[in-house]
mmCIF file of C-alpha atoms and ligand atoms in Angstrom:
data_model
loop_
_atom_site.group_PDB
_atom_site.id
_atom_site.type_symbol
_atom_site.label_atom_id
_atom_site.label_comp_id
_atom_site.label_asym_id
_atom_site.label_seq_id
_atom_site.Cartn_x
_atom_site.Cartn_y
_atom_site.Cartn_z
ATOM 1 C CA MET Y 835 101.775 -131.705 -15.562
ATOM 2 C CA GLU Y 836 102.519 -131.820 -19.416
ATOM 3 C CA LYS Y 837 105.916 -131.483 -19.741
ATOM 4 C CA GLN Y 838 107.527 -128.985 -22.095
ATOM 5 C CA SER Y 839 108.195 -129.244 -25.520
ATOM 6 C CA ILE Y 840 112.779 -128.448 -25.404
ATOM 7 C CA TYR Y 841 111.711 -127.347 -29.458
ATOM 8 C CA GLY Y 842 109.969 -124.480 -28.188
ATOM 9 C CA LEU Y 843 113.107 -123.073 -26.144
ATOM 10 C CA THR Y 844 115.574 -120.668 -27.771
ATOM 11 C CA ILE Y 845 119.262 -121.116 -27.879
ATOM 12 C CA GLU Y 846 119.358 -118.812 -24.602
ATOM 13 C CA GLU Y 847 116.409 -120.566 -22.773
ATOM 14 C CA LEU Y 848 118.603 -123.757 -23.184
ATOM 15 C CA THR Y 849 121.838 -121.986 -22.568
ATOM 16 C CA ALA Y 850 120.587 -120.770 -18.899
ATOM 17 C CA TRP Y 851 119.107 -123.952 -18.161
ATOM 18 C CA PHE Y 852 121.991 -125.551 -18.235
ATOM 19 C CA LEU Y 853 124.180 -123.562 -16.222
ATOM 20 C CA GLU Y 854 120.853 -123.607 -13.767
ATOM 21 C CA ASN Y 855 121.329 -127.466 -14.016
ATOM 22 C CA GLY Y 856 125.028 -127.404 -13.179
ATOM 23 C CA GLU Y 857 126.149 -128.503 -16.461
ATOM 24 C CA LYS Y 858 128.559 -126.484 -18.450
ATOM 25 C CA LYS Y 859 126.987 -123.780 -22.072
ATOM 26 C CA PHE Y 860 128.799 -126.247 -25.068
ATOM 27 C CA ARG Y 861 125.999 -129.461 -24.115
ATOM 28 C CA ALA Y 862 123.069 -126.420 -24.812
ATOM 29 C CA ALA Y 863 125.288 -126.160 -28.543
ATOM 30 C CA GLN Y 864 125.389 -129.739 -28.359
ATOM 31 C CA VAL Y 865 121.790 -130.974 -27.398
ATOM 32 C CA TRP Y 866 120.545 -127.967 -30.162
ATOM 33 C CA GLU Y 867 122.332 -129.548 -32.720
ATOM 34 C CA TRP Y 868 120.986 -133.370 -31.993
ATOM 35 C CA LEU Y 869 117.568 -131.382 -31.912
ATOM 36 C CA TYR Y 870 118.221 -129.169 -35.771
ATOM 37 C CA ILE Y 871 121.027 -130.351 -37.161
ATOM 38 C CA LYS Y 872 121.159 -134.793 -37.146
ATOM 39 C CA ARG Y 873 117.793 -133.982 -36.123
ATOM 40 C CA VAL Y 874 117.287 -136.840 -33.540
ATOM 41 C CA ARG Y 875 113.378 -137.799 -31.975
ATOM 42 C CA ASP Y 876 114.665 -139.126 -28.718
ATOM 43 C CA PHE Y 877 116.915 -137.516 -25.810
ATOM 44 C CA SER Y 878 118.466 -141.494 -25.870
ATOM 45 C CA GLU Y 879 119.367 -141.297 -28.743
ATOM 46 C CA MET Y 880 122.094 -138.274 -28.162
ATOM 47 C CA THR Y 881 125.091 -139.871 -27.579
ATOM 48 C CA ASN Y 882 127.548 -137.365 -26.335
ATOM 49 C CA LEU Y 883 125.509 -137.192 -23.139
ATOM 50 C CA SER Y 884 125.629 -138.752 -20.421
ATOM 51 C CA LYS Y 885 123.062 -141.492 -18.785
ATOM 52 C CA ASN Y 886 122.502 -138.643 -16.225
ATOM 53 C CA LEU Y 887 122.112 -135.892 -18.362
ATOM 54 C CA ILE Y 888 119.424 -137.242 -21.060
ATOM 55 C CA ALA Y 889 117.211 -138.865 -17.665
ATOM 56 C CA LYS Y 890 117.469 -135.272 -16.846
ATOM 57 C CA LEU Y 891 115.846 -134.165 -20.063
ATOM 58 C CA THR Y 892 113.925 -136.856 -20.380
ATOM 59 C CA THR Y 893 112.373 -136.255 -16.594
ATOM 60 C CA GLN Y 894 112.345 -132.175 -17.974
ATOM 61 C CA PHE Y 895 111.024 -131.796 -21.029
ATOM 62 C CA MET Y 896 109.491 -133.718 -24.827
ATOM 63 C CA ILE Y 897 110.840 -133.489 -27.719
ATOM 64 C CA ASN Y 898 107.734 -133.867 -29.962
ATOM 65 C CA PRO Y 899 104.239 -132.647 -29.103
ATOM 66 C CA LEU Y 900 102.838 -133.181 -31.861
ATOM 67 C CA LYS Y 901 101.003 -136.340 -33.590
ATOM 68 C CA GLN Y 902 101.100 -137.028 -37.169
ATOM 69 C CA MET Y 903 97.408 -138.490 -38.623
ATOM 70 C CA VAL Y 904 96.841 -138.192 -41.583
ATOM 71 C CA VAL Y 905 98.668 -136.608 -44.465
ATOM 72 C CA GLN Y 906 97.685 -135.852 -48.354
ATOM 73 C CA GLU Y 907 100.002 -135.071 -51.050
ATOM 74 C CA ALA Y 908 98.182 -133.448 -54.176
ATOM 75 C CA SER Y 909 99.124 -133.285 -56.940
ATOM 76 C CA ASP Y 910 101.072 -130.403 -57.303
ATOM 77 C CA GLY Y 911 103.189 -131.234 -54.416
ATOM 78 C CA THR Y 912 102.083 -130.095 -51.539
ATOM 79 C CA VAL Y 913 101.446 -132.098 -49.010
ATOM 80 C CA LYS Y 914 99.114 -131.165 -46.580
ATOM 81 C CA TYR Y 915 98.936 -132.977 -42.706
ATOM 82 C CA LEU Y 916 97.407 -133.162 -40.185
ATOM 83 C CA PHE Y 917 98.226 -132.755 -36.178
ATOM 84 C CA GLU Y 918 96.839 -133.660 -32.957
ATOM 85 C CA LEU Y 919 98.868 -132.272 -29.719
ATOM 86 C CA PRO Y 920 99.024 -133.165 -26.272
ATOM 87 C CA ASP Y 921 95.409 -132.283 -25.258
ATOM 88 C CA LYS Y 922 94.004 -133.859 -28.309
ATOM 89 C CA ASN Y 923 93.471 -130.872 -30.176
ATOM 90 C CA MET Y 924 94.181 -130.707 -33.812
ATOM 91 C CA ILE Y 925 96.014 -128.181 -36.218
ATOM 92 C CA GLU Y 926 96.754 -128.527 -39.733
ATOM 93 C CA THR Y 927 99.952 -127.275 -41.261
ATOM 94 C CA VAL Y 928 100.866 -127.355 -45.252
ATOM 95 C CA LEU Y 929 103.760 -127.888 -47.369
ATOM 96 C CA MET Y 930 103.992 -125.787 -50.945
ATOM 97 C CA ARG Y 931 106.531 -126.536 -53.255
ATOM 98 C CA GLN Y 932 107.306 -123.569 -54.964
ATOM 99 C CA GLU Y 933 110.187 -122.744 -57.276
ATOM 100 C CA TYR Y 934 113.047 -121.023 -55.094
ATOM 101 C CA GLY Y 935 111.998 -124.719 -52.288
ATOM 102 C CA LEU Y 936 110.412 -126.486 -49.568
ATOM 103 C CA SER Y 937 107.555 -123.769 -48.245
ATOM 104 C CA VAL Y 938 105.455 -124.207 -44.616
ATOM 105 C CA CYS Y 939 102.728 -122.894 -44.170
ATOM 106 C CA VAL Y 940 102.089 -123.258 -40.215
ATOM 107 C CA THR Y 941 99.661 -122.157 -37.567
ATOM 108 C CA THR Y 942 99.803 -120.835 -34.100
ATOM 109 C CA GLN Y 943 96.017 -120.943 -32.727
ATOM 110 C CA VAL Y 944 93.342 -124.095 -32.270
ATOM 111 C CA GLY Y 945 90.340 -121.620 -34.077
ATOM 112 C CA CYS Y 946 91.020 -117.803 -34.267
ATOM 113 C CA ASN Y 947 88.734 -115.304 -32.428
ATOM 114 C CA ILE Y 948 89.169 -112.495 -35.460
ATOM 115 C CA GLY Y 949 86.325 -113.732 -36.938
ATOM 116 C CA CYS Y 950 86.572 -112.562 -40.758
ATOM 117 C CA THR Y 951 83.648 -113.932 -42.756
ATOM 118 C CA PHE Y 952 85.053 -115.163 -45.416
ATOM 119 C CA CYS Y 953 87.394 -117.925 -43.754
ATOM 120 C CA ALA Y 954 87.298 -120.971 -42.164
ATOM 121 C CA SER Y 955 89.332 -120.822 -39.507
ATOM 122 C CA GLY Y 956 87.398 -118.279 -37.719
ATOM 123 C CA LEU Y 957 84.510 -120.077 -37.945
ATOM 124 C CA LEU Y 958 86.366 -122.076 -34.436
ATOM 125 C CA LYS Y 959 86.555 -119.802 -31.808
ATOM 126 C CA LYS Y 960 89.759 -119.422 -30.708
ATOM 127 C CA ASN Y 961 90.804 -123.145 -28.356
ATOM 128 C CA ARG Y 962 93.677 -121.615 -26.853
ATOM 129 C CA ASP Y 963 97.084 -120.202 -28.217
ATOM 130 C CA LEU Y 964 99.633 -122.686 -29.686
ATOM 131 C CA THR Y 965 102.531 -122.888 -27.729
ATOM 132 C CA ALA Y 966 106.628 -121.972 -29.264
ATOM 133 C CA GLY Y 967 107.472 -125.434 -29.397
ATOM 134 C CA GLU Y 968 104.157 -126.482 -30.360
ATOM 135 C CA ILE Y 969 104.754 -124.114 -33.728
ATOM 136 C CA VAL Y 970 108.595 -124.975 -34.241
ATOM 137 C CA ALA Y 971 107.475 -128.952 -34.260
ATOM 138 C CA GLN Y 972 105.055 -128.265 -37.339
ATOM 139 C CA ILE Y 973 108.499 -127.215 -38.867
ATOM 140 C CA MET Y 974 110.254 -130.777 -37.448
ATOM 141 C CA MET Y 975 107.790 -132.711 -38.549
ATOM 142 C CA VAL Y 976 107.908 -131.601 -42.284
ATOM 143 C CA GLN Y 977 111.357 -131.859 -42.200
ATOM 144 C CA HIS Y 978 110.998 -135.072 -40.775
ATOM 145 C CA TYR Y 979 108.813 -136.350 -43.412
ATOM 146 C CA PHE Y 980 111.776 -134.939 -46.258
ATOM 147 C CA ASP Y 981 114.496 -136.052 -44.063
ATOM 148 C CA GLU Y 982 113.094 -139.619 -44.372
ATOM 149 C CA ARG Y 983 113.020 -139.286 -48.279
ATOM 150 C CA GLN Y 984 116.656 -138.816 -48.771
ATOM 151 C CA LYS Y 985 116.731 -136.345 -51.114
ATOM 152 C CA GLY Y 986 118.303 -133.791 -49.118
ATOM 153 C CA GLU Y 987 115.588 -131.283 -49.069
ATOM 154 C CA ARG Y 988 115.181 -129.004 -46.441
ATOM 155 C CA VAL Y 989 112.612 -126.599 -45.657
ATOM 156 C CA SER Y 990 114.104 -123.071 -46.791
ATOM 157 C CA HIS Y 991 111.302 -120.901 -46.326
ATOM 158 C CA VAL Y 992 108.501 -120.454 -43.686
ATOM 159 C CA VAL Y 993 104.974 -118.512 -44.541
ATOM 160 C CA VAL Y 994 102.778 -117.274 -40.822
ATOM 161 C CA MET Y 995 99.945 -118.412 -42.173
ATOM 162 C CA GLY Y 996 97.842 -120.955 -41.323
ATOM 163 C CA ILE Y 997 94.611 -121.206 -38.628
ATOM 164 C CA GLY Y 998 95.161 -118.260 -35.908
ATOM 165 C CA GLU Y 999 96.818 -114.836 -35.425
ATOM 166 C CA PRO Y 1000 100.135 -115.213 -35.070
ATOM 167 C CA PHE Y 1001 99.550 -111.539 -33.539
ATOM 168 C CA ASP Y 1002 96.787 -112.671 -30.988
ATOM 169 C CA ASN Y 1003 99.754 -114.471 -29.759
ATOM 170 C CA TYR Y 1004 102.541 -112.879 -30.715
ATOM 171 C CA ASP Y 1005 105.265 -113.869 -27.724
ATOM 172 C CA ASN Y 1006 105.126 -117.769 -28.325
ATOM 173 C CA VAL Y 1007 105.726 -116.800 -32.302
ATOM 174 C CA MET Y 1008 108.369 -114.066 -31.703
ATOM 175 C CA ASN Y 1009 109.679 -117.011 -30.104
ATOM 176 C CA PHE Y 1010 109.442 -119.550 -31.910
ATOM 177 C CA LEU Y 1011 110.161 -116.927 -35.627
ATOM 178 C CA HIS Y 1012 114.163 -116.499 -33.068
ATOM 179 C CA ILE Y 1013 113.923 -120.317 -32.289
ATOM 180 C CA ILE Y 1014 114.486 -120.966 -36.541
ATOM 181 C CA ASN Y 1015 115.940 -117.914 -37.400
ATOM 182 C CA GLU Y 1016 118.953 -119.025 -35.377
ATOM 183 C CA ALA Y 1017 122.089 -119.702 -37.549
ATOM 184 C CA LYS Y 1018 122.937 -122.822 -35.523
ATOM 185 C CA GLY Y 1019 119.908 -124.894 -36.353
ATOM 186 C CA LEU Y 1020 117.918 -124.755 -38.790
ATOM 187 C CA ALA Y 1021 119.203 -121.364 -40.261
ATOM 188 C CA ILE Y 1022 115.633 -120.632 -42.103
ATOM 189 C CA GLY Y 1023 116.655 -116.559 -43.277
ATOM 190 C CA ALA Y 1024 114.412 -114.297 -41.684
ATOM 191 C CA ARG Y 1025 114.310 -113.084 -45.484
ATOM 192 C CA HIS Y 1026 112.723 -116.776 -46.115
ATOM 193 C CA ILE Y 1027 110.314 -116.225 -43.385
ATOM 194 C CA THR Y 1028 106.795 -114.769 -43.957
ATOM 195 C CA VAL Y 1029 104.037 -113.642 -41.182
ATOM 196 C CA SER Y 1030 100.256 -112.036 -42.369
ATOM 197 C CA THR Y 1031 98.287 -110.372 -39.760
ATOM 198 C CA SER Y 1032 94.847 -109.249 -39.595
ATOM 199 C CA GLY Y 1033 95.863 -106.059 -39.779
ATOM 200 C CA LEU Y 1034 96.482 -104.985 -35.400
ATOM 201 C CA ALA Y 1035 97.642 -101.973 -36.097
ATOM 202 C CA ASN Y 1036 99.897 -101.867 -31.924
ATOM 203 C CA LYS Y 1037 101.250 -105.355 -32.843
ATOM 204 C CA ILE Y 1038 102.531 -103.995 -36.435
ATOM 205 C CA LYS Y 1039 104.029 -101.495 -34.519
ATOM 206 C CA GLU Y 1040 106.091 -103.477 -32.482
ATOM 207 C CA PHE Y 1041 107.123 -105.506 -34.784
ATOM 208 C CA ALA Y 1042 108.798 -102.879 -36.256
ATOM 209 C CA ASN Y 1043 111.195 -102.416 -33.469
ATOM 210 C CA ASN Y 1044 112.024 -106.502 -33.246
ATOM 211 C CA GLY Y 1045 115.148 -106.321 -34.794
ATOM 212 C CA LEU Y 1046 114.260 -109.533 -36.940
ATOM 213 C CA GLN Y 1047 114.605 -109.299 -40.769
ATOM 214 C CA VAL Y 1048 111.429 -111.266 -41.211
ATOM 215 C CA ASN Y 1049 108.305 -110.620 -44.197
ATOM 216 C CA LEU Y 1050 105.384 -108.744 -43.100
ATOM 217 C CA ALA Y 1051 102.296 -109.967 -45.026
ATOM 218 C CA ILE Y 1052 98.713 -107.845 -44.016
ATOM 219 C CA SER Y 1053 95.409 -109.625 -45.176
ATOM 220 C CA LEU Y 1054 93.730 -105.951 -46.034
ATOM 221 C CA HIS Y 1055 90.507 -107.552 -48.322
ATOM 222 C CA ALA Y 1056 89.457 -104.017 -49.429
ATOM 223 C CA PRO Y 1057 90.432 -100.390 -50.263
ATOM 224 C CA ASN Y 1058 87.931 -98.881 -47.163
ATOM 225 C CA ASN Y 1059 86.484 -99.078 -43.795
ATOM 226 C CA GLU Y 1060 83.280 -100.273 -45.351
ATOM 227 C CA ILE Y 1061 83.484 -102.593 -47.408
ATOM 228 C CA ARG Y 1062 86.030 -103.376 -44.713
ATOM 229 C CA THR Y 1063 84.325 -103.869 -41.594
ATOM 230 C CA SER Y 1064 81.665 -105.743 -43.802
ATOM 231 C CA ILE Y 1065 84.101 -108.925 -43.616
ATOM 232 C CA MET Y 1066 86.366 -107.434 -41.068
ATOM 233 C CA ARG Y 1067 85.253 -107.582 -37.826
ATOM 234 C CA ILE Y 1068 88.637 -106.147 -36.295
ATOM 235 C CA ASN Y 1069 88.629 -103.275 -38.759
ATOM 236 C CA ARG Y 1070 85.902 -101.704 -36.426
ATOM 237 C CA ARG Y 1071 89.206 -102.024 -33.074
ATOM 238 C CA PHE Y 1072 91.923 -101.070 -35.732
ATOM 239 C CA PRO Y 1073 90.353 -99.291 -38.851
ATOM 240 C CA ILE Y 1074 92.025 -98.042 -42.325
ATOM 241 C CA GLU Y 1075 93.439 -95.348 -40.334
ATOM 242 C CA LYS Y 1076 94.900 -96.507 -37.306
ATOM 243 C CA LEU Y 1077 96.340 -99.721 -39.948
ATOM 244 C CA MET Y 1078 97.794 -97.308 -42.692
ATOM 245 C CA ASP Y 1079 98.899 -95.528 -38.973
ATOM 246 C CA ALA Y 1080 101.186 -98.071 -38.405
ATOM 247 C CA VAL Y 1081 102.110 -99.526 -41.290
ATOM 248 C CA ASP Y 1082 104.186 -95.934 -42.062
ATOM 249 C CA GLU Y 1083 105.200 -96.324 -38.747
ATOM 250 C CA TYR Y 1084 107.271 -99.561 -39.539
ATOM 251 C CA LEU Y 1085 107.928 -98.709 -43.404
ATOM 252 C CA GLU Y 1086 109.876 -95.708 -41.414
ATOM 253 C CA LYS Y 1087 111.844 -97.468 -38.833
ATOM 254 C CA THR Y 1088 112.771 -100.571 -40.772
ATOM 255 C CA ASN Y 1089 112.084 -99.880 -44.873
ATOM 256 C CA ARG Y 1090 111.087 -103.244 -45.497
ATOM 257 C CA ARG Y 1091 109.114 -104.014 -48.316
ATOM 258 C CA ILE Y 1092 105.034 -104.776 -47.085
ATOM 259 C CA THR Y 1093 102.954 -107.453 -49.191
ATOM 260 C CA PHE Y 1094 99.051 -106.153 -48.778
ATOM 261 C CA GLU Y 1095 96.948 -109.102 -48.849
ATOM 262 C CA TYR Y 1096 93.215 -109.015 -51.267
ATOM 263 C CA ILE Y 1097 91.312 -111.466 -52.014
ATOM 264 C CA MET Y 1098 88.760 -110.977 -54.628
ATOM 265 C CA LEU Y 1099 85.454 -111.804 -53.664
ATOM 266 C CA ASN Y 1100 82.867 -111.649 -56.254
ATOM 267 C CA GLN Y 1101 81.008 -108.050 -57.015
ATOM 268 C CA VAL Y 1102 81.571 -107.181 -52.703
ATOM 269 C CA ASN Y 1103 85.126 -105.828 -53.494
ATOM 270 C CA ASP Y 1104 86.463 -106.460 -56.626
ATOM 271 C CA ARG Y 1105 85.184 -103.189 -58.553
ATOM 272 C CA PRO Y 1106 87.300 -100.814 -61.053
ATOM 273 C CA GLN Y 1107 86.774 -98.042 -58.483
ATOM 274 C CA HIS Y 1108 87.730 -100.273 -55.866
ATOM 275 C CA ALA Y 1109 90.824 -100.962 -57.479
ATOM 276 C CA GLN Y 1110 91.339 -97.143 -57.885
ATOM 277 C CA GLN Y 1111 90.813 -96.693 -53.825
ATOM 278 C CA LEU Y 1112 93.175 -99.290 -53.028
ATOM 279 C CA ALA Y 1113 95.515 -97.726 -55.316
ATOM 280 C CA ASP Y 1114 95.320 -94.405 -53.996
ATOM 281 C CA LEU Y 1115 95.033 -95.565 -50.386
ATOM 282 C CA LEU Y 1116 99.034 -96.969 -51.109
ATOM 283 C CA LYS Y 1117 99.732 -93.847 -53.067
ATOM 284 C CA ASP Y 1118 102.779 -91.973 -51.132
ATOM 285 C CA LYS Y 1119 104.108 -95.772 -50.125
ATOM 286 C CA LYS Y 1120 104.298 -97.526 -54.013
ATOM 287 C CA LYS Y 1121 108.221 -97.977 -53.182
ATOM 288 C CA LEU Y 1122 107.317 -100.260 -49.702
ATOM 289 C CA THR Y 1123 104.762 -101.653 -50.075
ATOM 290 C CA TYR Y 1124 102.692 -104.823 -53.098
ATOM 291 C CA VAL Y 1125 99.312 -105.919 -53.652
ATOM 292 C CA ASN Y 1126 99.342 -109.910 -53.527
ATOM 293 C CA LEU Y 1127 95.707 -110.353 -55.106
ATOM 294 C CA ILE Y 1128 94.071 -113.953 -53.641
ATOM 295 C CA PRO Y 1129 91.788 -115.687 -55.079
ATOM 296 C CA TYR Y 1130 88.964 -116.827 -53.303
ATOM 297 C CA ASN Y 1131 89.219 -120.070 -51.636
ATOM 298 C CA PRO Y 1132 85.083 -120.810 -50.778
ATOM 299 C CA VAL Y 1133 83.996 -122.103 -47.737
ATOM 300 C CA SER Y 1134 80.754 -124.074 -48.062
ATOM 301 C CA GLU Y 1135 80.046 -122.376 -44.673
ATOM 302 C CA HIS Y 1136 80.200 -118.296 -46.491
ATOM 303 C CA ASP Y 1137 78.625 -119.536 -49.114
ATOM 304 C CA GLN Y 1138 77.476 -115.233 -50.086
ATOM 305 C CA TYR Y 1139 80.924 -115.381 -50.841
ATOM 306 C CA THR Y 1140 81.490 -116.772 -54.574
ATOM 307 C CA ARG Y 1141 85.277 -116.156 -56.484
ATOM 308 C CA SER Y 1142 85.817 -113.349 -59.012
ATOM 309 C CA THR Y 1143 86.230 -114.135 -62.240
ATOM 310 C CA LYS Y 1144 89.561 -114.276 -64.403
ATOM 311 C CA ALA Y 1145 87.635 -110.759 -66.510
ATOM 312 C CA ASP Y 1146 87.145 -109.007 -63.511
ATOM 313 C CA VAL Y 1147 90.633 -110.469 -61.931
ATOM 314 C CA LEU Y 1148 92.400 -108.392 -64.400
ATOM 315 C CA LYS Y 1149 90.855 -105.457 -64.561
ATOM 316 C CA PHE Y 1150 91.673 -105.410 -61.492
ATOM 317 C CA TYR Y 1151 95.199 -105.642 -61.613
ATOM 318 C CA ASP Y 1152 95.183 -103.448 -64.475
ATOM 319 C CA VAL Y 1153 94.179 -100.430 -62.478
ATOM 320 C CA LEU Y 1154 96.548 -101.352 -60.415
ATOM 321 C CA LYS Y 1155 99.458 -101.137 -62.269
ATOM 322 C CA LYS Y 1156 98.406 -98.218 -64.618
ATOM 323 C CA ASN Y 1157 98.630 -96.887 -61.464
ATOM 324 C CA GLY Y 1158 101.771 -97.540 -60.576
ATOM 325 C CA VAL Y 1159 101.546 -100.079 -58.080
ATOM 326 C CA ASN Y 1160 103.791 -103.599 -57.566
ATOM 327 C CA CYS Y 1161 100.775 -106.101 -57.464
ATOM 328 C CA VAL Y 1162 101.042 -110.886 -58.353
ATOM 329 C CA ILE Y 1163 97.880 -112.473 -58.684
ATOM 330 C CA ARG Y 1164 99.088 -115.131 -56.773
ATOM 331 C CA LYS Y 1165 99.661 -118.685 -58.335
ATOM 332 C CA GLU Y 1166 97.110 -121.717 -55.981
ATOM 333 C CA HIS Y 1167 98.625 -124.833 -54.019
ATOM 334 C CA GLY Y 1168 97.080 -128.019 -53.619
ATOM 335 C CA THR Y 1169 93.201 -127.055 -54.925
ATOM 336 C CA ASP Y 1170 92.888 -131.365 -55.266
ATOM 337 C CA ILE Y 1171 93.655 -132.056 -51.927
ATOM 338 C CA ASP Y 1172 91.877 -128.482 -50.339
ATOM 339 C CA ALA Y 1173 94.947 -127.717 -49.274
ATOM 340 C CA ALA Y 1174 95.184 -124.222 -49.394
ATOM 341 C CA CYS Y 1175 97.640 -122.078 -46.721
ATOM 342 C CA GLY Y 1176 95.124 -120.211 -44.263
ATOM 343 C CA GLN Y 1177 91.895 -122.066 -44.715
ATOM 344 C CA LEU Y 1178 91.508 -124.716 -42.471
ATOM 345 C CA ARG Y 1179 88.013 -126.490 -43.724
ATOM 346 C CA SER Y 1180 86.315 -127.207 -40.764
ATOM 347 C CA LYS Y 1181 84.310 -129.078 -42.561
ATOM 348 C CA GLN Y 1182 87.430 -131.372 -42.727
ATOM 349 C CA MET Y 1183 88.712 -131.155 -39.443
ATOM 350 C CA LYS Y 1184 85.065 -132.649 -37.819
ATOM 351 C CA LYS Y 1185 85.683 -135.293 -40.265
ATOM 352 C CA HIS Y 1186 88.570 -136.283 -38.616
ATOM 353 C CA ILE Y 1187 87.764 -136.108 -34.983
ATOM 354 C CA PHE Y 1188 84.931 -137.675 -35.207
ATOM 355 C CA GLU Y 1189 84.889 -140.601 -37.925
HETATM 356 N N1 SAH I 1837 95.307 -114.666 -39.605
HETATM 357 C C1 SAH I 1837 96.160 -114.163 -40.053
HETATM 358 C C2 SAH I 1837 97.076 -115.434 -41.094
HETATM 359 C C3 SAH I 1837 96.119 -116.744 -41.117
HETATM 360 S S1 SAH I 1837 95.132 -115.779 -42.486
HETATM 361 C C4 SAH I 1837 95.590 -113.040 -41.203
HETATM 362 O O1 SAH I 1837 94.359 -113.505 -41.569
HETATM 363 O O2 SAH I 1837 96.423 -112.333 -42.321
HETATM 364 C C5 SAH I 1837 96.423 -116.041 -44.117
HETATM 365 C C6 SAH I 1837 95.208 -115.857 -44.688
HETATM 366 O O3 SAH I 1837 94.635 -116.234 -45.409
HETATM 367 C C7 SAH I 1837 94.813 -114.530 -44.853
HETATM 368 O O4 SAH I 1837 95.360 -113.387 -45.853
HETATM 369 C C8 SAH I 1837 93.450 -113.992 -45.156
HETATM 370 O O5 SAH I 1837 92.681 -113.738 -45.224
HETATM 371 C C9 SAH I 1837 93.607 -115.920 -46.250
HETATM 372 N N2 SAH I 1837 92.531 -116.342 -45.994
HETATM 373 C C10 SAH I 1837 91.003 -116.849 -45.618
HETATM 374 N N3 SAH I 1837 90.482 -117.366 -45.668
HETATM 375 C C11 SAH I 1837 90.708 -117.275 -46.843
HETATM 376 C C12 SAH I 1837 89.845 -118.341 -48.095
HETATM 377 N N4 SAH I 1837 88.562 -118.328 -47.869
HETATM 378 N N5 SAH I 1837 90.030 -118.217 -49.607
HETATM 379 C C13 SAH I 1837 91.539 -117.504 -49.924
HETATM 380 N N6 SAH I 1837 92.312 -116.954 -48.635
HETATM 381 C C14 SAH I 1837 91.532 -116.447 -47.418
HETATM 382 FE FE1 SF4 I 1838 91.512 -114.948 -38.568
HETATM 383 FE FE2 SF4 I 1838 93.592 -114.535 -39.960
HETATM 384 FE FE3 SF4 I 1838 91.219 -116.256 -40.386
HETATM 385 FE FE4 SF4 I 1838 90.551 -113.515 -40.163
HETATM 386 S S1 SF4 I 1838 91.687 -114.646 -42.036
HETATM 387 S S2 SF4 I 1838 89.466 -115.490 -39.169
HETATM 388 S S3 SF4 I 1838 92.341 -113.359 -39.280
HETATM 389 S S4 SF4 I 1838 92.817 -116.721 -39.616
#
């Protein structure tokens, strides 16, 4: 059987493991420091542990389950990584350079079952969920990449917007969030982490109670059920009313802002009346919400969609602004290497697998 990645353990779980193995509690803190502060890649480098303990750890765990297959760097500093998992599945991780720091976009599943009609990830049916360790390892791979450059750059922000629906892999994603947020380790601030969901209303309610101050983004993409159902199948199960019900509960419980993502699809959801409907939908929660207008990244398999014109995007933006809705037009990253976050190019993936 494949060994478990030690990256998948929370500090509490690691402490419990040491206690169960007749070791002192402080050993967990030591190992944690080796993993996340000194960032060694092999148990044998943990020089303040006994040989016996290193052997025990090595028998039980592996450190990094990912193998780097391809790295592409764009002219704006965006880096796209293709990693291989122990079972030979491939996943993609993207690093974006922002004014405020290095931001990593992580993948949570191999493929996605939500099947949105504009998304390349949805083309690959879900093969399996990623473990917490495999999600943490994506951050570590990127951090190691920067450690090697020796400029002291640190991953400071994380967006859970890669392949997969994070709330369809809820427990592993929650453990991942705890691990990267842990103050004694990577200490990535909760406010620097954003989880994006296609709108699993039941999980949004659960997320409201989880105690972490992590940001929530919801892929809304349409102002009414008719359009939303036609582009996002999940809207049958959780129509806009149910989604907004969960949103209200979340806002009330957490008092934290929610971002609504809205991909601009030419002639589909980008008319001024759609902007008005969207503004009406958000009118009683303008203080705690904002809308992110996202340029559509053409996916060759979904050629029914094209990008909205600049003029239409600006018109849409104006209607929202006039209605007092907070709104930004999202900047693109890494377009020359096709690194749009949340968008696995299945074509490219096949190419890498079969080459
Ligand atoms: N499954 C989650 C998170 C991953 S997708 C979700 O859907 O929210 C991350 C974001 O990328 C989502 O807002 C998604 O709608 C968006 N996205 C998917 N395909 C896209 C495309 N072709 N162009 C632009 N954004 C896309
Ligand atoms: Fe899955 Fe998100 Fe893509 Fe929809 S947009 S298919 S939920 S990854």
